[in-house]
Amino acid sequence: MTQQSKILIPLAIIGLFFFSIGFALGINSYLMPVLKDSLQISGATATLLLAATFVPFLLFGIPATVCIQAIGYKRTMALSFLIFALAFCLFTLAANLDSLIWFLIASFVSGAANTILQASVNPYVTILGPMDSAAKRMSCMGICNKLAWPVTTLFITLVIGKGIEDTSLHDLNLPFIIIIGIFLILANIAILAPLPEVKAEGEDDDDEDIDQAEKNTACQYADKKTSIMQFPHLLLGCLALFLYVGVETISLATATGYAKSLQLDGDNYGFIPSVGMIVGYVCGVLVIPKYLSQAAAMRICAIIAVIGRIAVAVVPKPKGSGHGI
């Protein structure tokens, strides 16, 4: 059995988990226009859901890594799904109380679950196979993730049988209860699935069976470095991820609300940025590393991103459109 075939089943399972990440984040693109109409709040106030979802990434990143060290990747994934289930219990409570505060609390808990899950699945995919094809594996996971964003809106509208403009908060009870059940099932899958426990090079520093020479060989670049400031590629990578997640989230989460402000028909405009991102991921799968190195691909994408941001700033709105959200 080849190395590729050995990791195929674990990758498929992790792909399901990446889909669940996008599904949980996609709830924002549905809830923001619903809350705006149901609670008679401004679009800016509704976007507090996004803030409540992503603030936990700042607070729980390090605790998530401690959790992984303590109980391993699989159990950490399972824990995140249990927290997701709790978050959607709180979403159900918020819908019954018509309370923005409880929606923000539920989003915060969901963001904490998302932080813990992403802290485990992202490095897991990287470590699971050869490093030179890590970008290809991450591209495949990205496709799973971005497919899920518009699925959230589609799922809820199908379950309740109403469009966003006709939805009341109390209509959300049934889809939220179904989602709670789904996350509980995923928690069991994480525990029972054949996911090998993996470790990055140098992660076994406390293992007495590994002598110091082997540790130094495994992490030569990190040897004798004592501060995170001595890893400039890590700091720049954090900045790149910060900008990337901001652009990604804003485009995915606000597309439907923006379409509503333009008085466009339909509910699921989140599929438009989602499709664009999937095209990018597919290109990554096809060309990295066979035709393009990971570093070269990053440079090209950065240039395209700058051009795209300029276009967003200078391209005028359609005539007769609203003011957006």
Protein backbone atom coordinates (compact mmCIF):
# COMPACT_ATOMS: atom_id res chain seq x y z
CA MET A 1 0.00 0.00 0.00
CA THR A 2 1.42 3.40 -1.01
CA GLN A 3 1.78 6.33 1.36
CA GLN A 4 -0.89 8.18 -0.64
CA SER A 5 -3.45 5.39 -0.24
CA LYS A 6 -2.71 5.09 3.49
CA ILE A 7 -3.71 8.69 4.12
CA LEU A 8 -6.69 8.75 1.75
CA ILE A 9 -9.30 7.61 4.30
CA PRO A 10 -8.02 9.91 7.08
CA LEU A 11 -8.01 12.82 4.60
CA ALA A 12 -11.59 12.06 3.59
CA ILE A 13 -12.66 12.13 7.25
CA ILE A 14 -10.76 15.35 7.92
CA GLY A 15 -12.38 16.77 4.76
CA LEU A 16 -15.75 16.14 6.43
CA PHE A 17 -14.51 18.05 9.46
CA PHE A 18 -13.37 20.95 7.27
CA PHE A 19 -16.86 20.95 5.74
CA SER A 20 -18.31 21.26 9.25
CA ILE A 21 -16.04 24.28 9.91
CA GLY A 22 -17.45 26.06 6.86
CA PHE A 23 -20.98 25.02 7.79
CA ALA A 24 -20.66 26.48 11.29
CA LEU A 25 -19.13 29.72 9.98
CA GLY A 26 -21.76 29.93 7.26
CA ILE A 27 -24.45 30.41 9.89
CA ASN A 28 -23.33 34.05 10.08
CA SER A 29 -24.21 34.78 6.46
CA TYR A 30 -27.74 33.48 7.13
CA LEU A 31 -28.28 34.98 10.57
CA MET A 32 -27.08 38.53 9.89
CA PRO A 33 -29.89 39.49 7.48
CA VAL A 34 -32.44 37.54 9.57
CA LEU A 35 -31.43 39.35 12.77
CA LYS A 36 -31.38 42.67 10.97
CA ASP A 37 -35.05 42.26 9.98
CA SER A 38 -36.35 40.36 13.02
CA LEU A 39 -34.73 42.51 15.70
CA GLN A 40 -34.86 45.76 13.72
CA ILE A 41 -31.15 46.39 14.07
CA SER A 42 -28.65 47.96 11.69
CA GLY A 43 -26.45 45.97 9.37
CA ALA A 44 -23.40 47.13 11.34
CA THR A 45 -24.92 45.79 14.56
CA ALA A 46 -25.73 42.48 12.87
CA THR A 47 -22.08 42.07 11.86
CA LEU A 48 -21.21 41.89 15.55
CA LEU A 49 -21.93 38.19 15.04
CA LEU A 50 -18.74 37.99 13.01
CA ALA A 51 -16.76 39.72 15.74
CA ALA A 52 -18.19 37.37 18.35
CA THR A 53 -17.25 34.40 16.16
CA PHE A 54 -13.64 35.43 15.55
CA VAL A 55 -12.60 37.02 18.84
CA PRO A 56 -12.22 33.48 20.31
CA PHE A 57 -9.47 32.84 17.75
CA LEU A 58 -7.35 35.36 19.66
CA LEU A 59 -8.25 33.95 23.06
CA PHE A 60 -8.30 30.20 22.56
CA GLY A 61 -5.47 29.57 20.10
CA ILE A 62 -2.85 28.77 22.76
CA PRO A 63 -5.27 26.83 25.01
CA ALA A 64 -6.19 24.75 21.96
CA THR A 65 -2.56 23.76 21.42
CA VAL A 66 -2.24 22.85 25.10
CA CYS A 67 -5.35 20.71 24.70
CA ILE A 68 -3.81 18.92 21.71
CA GLN A 69 -0.64 18.23 23.69
CA ALA A 70 -2.69 16.85 26.58
CA ILE A 71 -5.24 14.63 24.83
CA GLY A 72 -4.10 14.36 21.20
CA TYR A 73 -5.57 15.47 17.89
CA LYS A 74 -8.53 13.05 17.74
CA ARG A 75 -9.92 13.83 21.18
CA THR A 76 -9.42 17.54 20.61
CA MET A 77 -11.48 17.30 17.42
CA ALA A 78 -14.20 15.42 19.31
CA LEU A 79 -14.18 18.06 22.06
CA SER A 80 -14.63 20.83 19.51
CA PHE A 81 -17.76 19.15 18.12
CA LEU A 82 -19.24 18.87 21.61
CA ILE A 83 -18.65 22.60 22.06
CA PHE A 84 -20.29 23.22 18.67
CA ALA A 85 -23.34 21.29 19.88
CA LEU A 86 -23.43 23.47 23.00
CA ALA A 87 -23.17 26.59 20.83
CA PHE A 88 -26.22 25.61 18.80
CA CYS A 89 -28.13 24.87 21.99
CA LEU A 90 -27.41 28.50 22.86
CA PHE A 91 -28.48 29.59 19.36
CA THR A 92 -31.81 27.82 20.00
CA LEU A 93 -32.16 29.66 23.31
CA ALA A 94 -31.32 32.96 21.63
CA ALA A 95 -33.96 32.38 18.93
CA ASN A 96 -36.62 31.64 21.58
CA LEU A 97 -35.68 34.74 23.59
CA ASP A 98 -35.36 37.05 20.55
CA SER A 99 -32.10 38.16 22.13
CA LEU A 100 -29.15 39.65 20.27
CA ILE A 101 -27.00 39.23 23.40
CA TRP A 102 -27.61 35.49 23.47
CA PHE A 103 -26.90 35.24 19.75
CA LEU A 104 -23.56 36.92 20.38
CA ILE A 105 -22.82 34.54 23.26
CA ALA A 106 -23.73 31.56 21.06
CA SER A 107 -21.49 32.90 18.29
CA PHE A 108 -18.65 33.30 20.78
CA VAL A 109 -18.99 29.68 21.92
CA SER A 110 -19.20 28.55 18.29
CA GLY A 111 -16.04 30.55 17.57
CA ALA A 112 -14.27 28.85 20.47
CA ALA A 113 -15.25 25.45 19.05
CA ASN A 114 -14.05 26.55 15.63
CA THR A 115 -10.72 27.69 17.05
CA ILE A 116 -10.13 24.35 18.75
CA LEU A 117 -11.15 22.37 15.67
CA GLN A 118 -9.01 24.43 13.29
CA ALA A 119 -6.03 24.23 15.66
CA SER A 120 -6.22 20.45 15.36
CA VAL A 121 -7.26 19.76 11.75
CA ASN A 122 -4.95 22.26 10.00
CA PRO A 123 -1.63 20.95 11.38
CA TYR A 124 -2.99 17.40 11.18
CA VAL A 125 -3.42 17.68 7.41
CA THR A 126 0.06 19.16 7.07
CA ILE A 127 1.76 16.49 9.18
CA LEU A 128 -0.20 13.58 7.72
CA GLY A 129 1.77 13.42 4.44
CA PRO A 130 4.89 14.72 2.67
CA MET A 131 5.62 18.38 3.28
CA ASP A 132 6.13 19.21 -0.42
CA SER A 133 2.50 18.31 -1.13
CA ALA A 134 1.04 19.89 2.02
CA ALA A 135 -0.38 22.80 -0.01
CA LYS A 136 -2.21 20.34 -2.26
CA ARG A 137 -3.80 18.61 0.73
CA MET A 138 -4.76 21.95 2.25
CA SER A 139 -6.30 23.00 -1.07
CA CYS A 140 -8.48 19.88 -1.03
CA MET A 141 -9.54 20.71 2.53
CA GLY A 142 -10.23 24.30 1.49
CA ILE A 143 -12.63 23.07 -1.19
CA CYS A 144 -14.53 21.08 1.45
CA ASN A 145 -14.63 24.16 3.67
CA LYS A 146 -15.83 26.63 1.06
CA LEU A 147 -18.48 24.28 -0.30
CA ALA A 148 -20.12 24.37 3.12
CA TRP A 149 -20.62 28.14 3.47
CA PRO A 150 -23.57 28.39 1.02
CA VAL A 151 -24.85 24.97 2.12
CA THR A 152 -25.79 26.43 5.52
CA THR A 153 -28.25 28.90 4.01
CA LEU A 154 -29.59 26.28 1.60
CA PHE A 155 -30.05 23.75 4.42
CA ILE A 156 -31.93 26.12 6.74
CA THR A 157 -34.20 27.51 4.03
CA LEU A 158 -35.08 23.98 2.91
CA VAL A 159 -35.82 22.80 6.47
CA ILE A 160 -38.08 25.73 7.37
CA GLY A 161 -39.50 26.17 3.87
CA LYS A 162 -39.20 29.96 3.91
CA GLY A 163 -36.99 32.60 2.39
CA ILE A 164 -34.83 34.85 4.56
CA GLU A 165 -37.20 37.81 4.30
CA ASP A 166 -40.11 35.68 5.65
CA THR A 167 -38.15 33.94 8.43
CA SER A 168 -38.78 34.65 12.10
CA LEU A 169 -36.31 33.69 14.80
CA HIS A 170 -38.66 31.02 16.15
CA ASP A 171 -38.54 29.26 12.76
CA LEU A 172 -34.90 28.42 13.48
CA ASN A 173 -35.58 25.93 16.29
CA LEU A 174 -35.90 22.83 14.06
CA PRO A 175 -32.79 23.41 11.90
CA PHE A 176 -30.75 24.23 15.01
CA ILE A 177 -31.87 21.02 16.74
CA ILE A 178 -30.90 19.01 13.64
CA ILE A 179 -27.49 20.72 13.58
CA ILE A 180 -26.96 19.84 17.26
CA GLY A 181 -27.56 16.18 16.40
CA ILE A 182 -25.13 16.38 13.47
CA PHE A 183 -22.34 17.76 15.65
CA LEU A 184 -22.88 15.06 18.26
CA ILE A 185 -22.55 12.45 15.51
CA LEU A 186 -19.34 14.12 14.30
CA ALA A 187 -17.92 13.97 17.84
CA ASN A 188 -18.41 10.21 17.81
CA ILE A 189 -16.89 9.94 14.33
CA ALA A 190 -13.80 11.81 15.52
CA ILE A 191 -13.30 9.33 18.34
CA LEU A 192 -14.07 6.14 16.41
CA ALA A 193 -12.59 7.00 13.00
CA PRO A 194 -9.27 5.42 11.91
CA LEU A 195 -7.28 8.63 12.31
CA PRO A 196 -3.63 7.93 13.18
CA GLU A 197 -2.13 10.05 15.94
CA VAL A 198 0.58 12.13 14.28
CA LYS A 199 3.28 14.42 15.57
CA ALA A 200 5.39 17.07 13.89
CA GLU A 201 9.17 16.81 13.95
CA GLY A 202 10.50 17.84 17.33
CA GLU A 203 7.12 17.42 19.02
CA ASP A 204 8.43 14.48 21.06
CA ASP A 205 10.91 16.55 23.04
CA ASP A 206 9.76 14.94 26.30
CA ASP A 207 10.23 11.42 24.96
CA GLU A 208 13.16 9.94 26.87
CA ASP A 209 13.70 7.32 24.15
CA ILE A 210 14.84 10.01 21.69
CA ASP A 211 18.36 11.20 22.31
CA GLN A 212 19.40 14.83 22.05
CA ALA A 213 21.21 14.34 18.74
CA GLU A 214 18.01 13.08 17.10
CA LYS A 215 16.05 16.05 18.50
CA ASN A 216 18.59 18.50 17.11
CA THR A 217 18.52 16.78 13.72
CA ALA A 218 14.72 16.95 13.62
CA CYS A 219 14.62 20.67 14.35
CA GLN A 220 17.93 22.14 13.19
CA TYR A 221 16.30 25.42 12.20
CA ALA A 222 14.83 25.89 15.67
CA ASP A 223 17.95 24.77 17.52
CA LYS A 224 19.24 27.40 20.01
CA LYS A 225 16.41 29.83 19.23
CA THR A 226 14.66 31.06 22.33
CA SER A 227 12.03 33.54 21.13
CA ILE A 228 9.15 33.51 18.68
CA MET A 229 10.58 36.74 17.29
CA GLN A 230 13.44 34.67 15.86
CA PHE A 231 11.03 33.01 13.41
CA PRO A 232 10.20 35.80 10.91
CA HIS A 233 8.47 33.41 8.50
CA LEU A 234 6.06 32.46 11.30
CA LEU A 235 5.27 36.10 12.12
CA LEU A 236 4.74 36.99 8.46
CA GLY A 237 2.62 33.88 8.05
CA CYS A 238 0.41 35.00 10.95
CA LEU A 239 -0.03 38.40 9.29
CA ALA A 240 -0.87 36.76 5.95
CA LEU A 241 -3.43 34.47 7.60
CA PHE A 242 -4.95 37.43 9.46
CA LEU A 243 -5.50 39.34 6.21
CA TYR A 244 -6.63 36.25 4.32
CA VAL A 245 -9.25 35.23 6.90
CA GLY A 246 -10.58 38.79 7.05
CA VAL A 247 -11.03 39.04 3.28
CA GLU A 248 -12.45 35.52 3.05
CA THR A 249 -14.92 35.93 5.89
CA ILE A 250 -16.22 39.34 4.88
CA SER A 251 -16.87 38.26 1.30
CA LEU A 252 -18.56 35.01 2.29
CA ALA A 253 -20.56 36.28 5.25
CA THR A 254 -21.87 39.54 3.77
CA ALA A 255 -22.68 38.47 0.20
CA THR A 256 -26.30 37.52 0.95
CA GLY A 257 -26.97 40.58 3.08
CA TYR A 258 -25.41 42.84 0.46
CA ALA A 259 -27.59 41.27 -2.26
CA LYS A 260 -30.65 41.93 -0.10
CA SER A 261 -29.63 45.58 0.26
CA LEU A 262 -29.56 45.76 -3.55
CA GLN A 263 -33.06 44.24 -3.56
CA LEU A 264 -31.95 41.20 -5.52
CA ASP A 265 -34.12 38.08 -5.55
CA GLY A 266 -32.99 34.86 -3.89
CA ASP A 267 -31.32 33.97 -0.61
CA ASN A 268 -28.03 32.27 -1.32
CA TYR A 269 -25.56 34.74 -2.83
CA GLY A 270 -22.83 33.31 -0.62
CA PHE A 271 -22.18 30.76 -3.36
CA ILE A 272 -20.58 33.45 -5.58
CA PRO A 273 -17.42 34.10 -3.49
CA SER A 274 -17.48 30.43 -2.50
CA VAL A 275 -17.23 29.30 -6.13
CA GLY A 276 -14.37 31.75 -6.78
CA MET A 277 -12.43 30.37 -3.82
CA ILE A 278 -13.06 26.79 -4.89
CA VAL A 279 -11.65 27.60 -8.34
CA GLY A 280 -8.51 28.87 -6.63
CA TYR A 281 -8.23 25.73 -4.53
CA VAL A 282 -8.69 23.49 -7.57
CA CYS A 283 -5.88 25.35 -9.30
CA GLY A 284 -3.73 24.73 -6.24
CA VAL A 285 -4.48 21.00 -6.32
CA LEU A 286 -3.62 20.76 -10.01
CA VAL A 287 -0.42 22.81 -10.16
CA ILE A 288 1.21 22.54 -6.68
CA PRO A 289 3.91 21.22 -6.42
CA LYS A 290 4.07 19.64 -9.89
CA TYR A 291 4.15 22.84 -11.91
CA LEU A 292 4.45 25.55 -9.28
CA SER A 293 6.21 25.70 -5.93
CA GLN A 294 4.30 26.67 -2.82
CA ALA A 295 6.33 29.89 -2.49
CA ALA A 296 5.69 30.92 -6.11
CA ALA A 297 1.98 30.20 -5.76
CA MET A 298 1.82 32.39 -2.66
CA ARG A 299 3.46 35.30 -4.50
CA ILE A 300 1.08 35.01 -7.46
CA CYS A 301 -1.97 34.86 -5.18
CA ALA A 302 -0.77 37.89 -3.23
CA ILE A 303 -0.49 39.92 -6.46
CA ILE A 304 -3.97 38.82 -7.58
CA ALA A 305 -5.33 39.73 -4.14
CA VAL A 306 -3.92 43.27 -4.34
CA ILE A 307 -5.48 43.74 -7.79
CA GLY A 308 -8.79 42.43 -6.47
CA ARG A 309 -8.80 44.78 -3.48
CA ILE A 310 -8.15 47.76 -5.76
CA ALA A 311 -11.00 46.65 -8.03
CA VAL A 312 -13.39 46.44 -5.05
CA ALA A 313 -12.51 50.02 -4.11
CA VAL A 314 -12.86 51.59 -7.56
CA VAL A 315 -15.62 49.65 -9.33
CA PRO A 316 -18.92 51.59 -8.91
CA LYS A 317 -22.15 50.07 -7.59
CA PRO A 318 -24.98 49.30 -10.02
CA LYS A 319 -27.21 52.31 -10.62
CA GLY A 320 -30.21 52.45 -8.33
CA SER A 321 -28.70 50.11 -5.72
CA GLY A 322 -29.03 50.54 -2.01
CA HIS A 323 -26.38 51.44 0.48
CA GLY A 324 -25.27 47.90 1.31
CA ILE A 325 -25.18 46.51 4.79
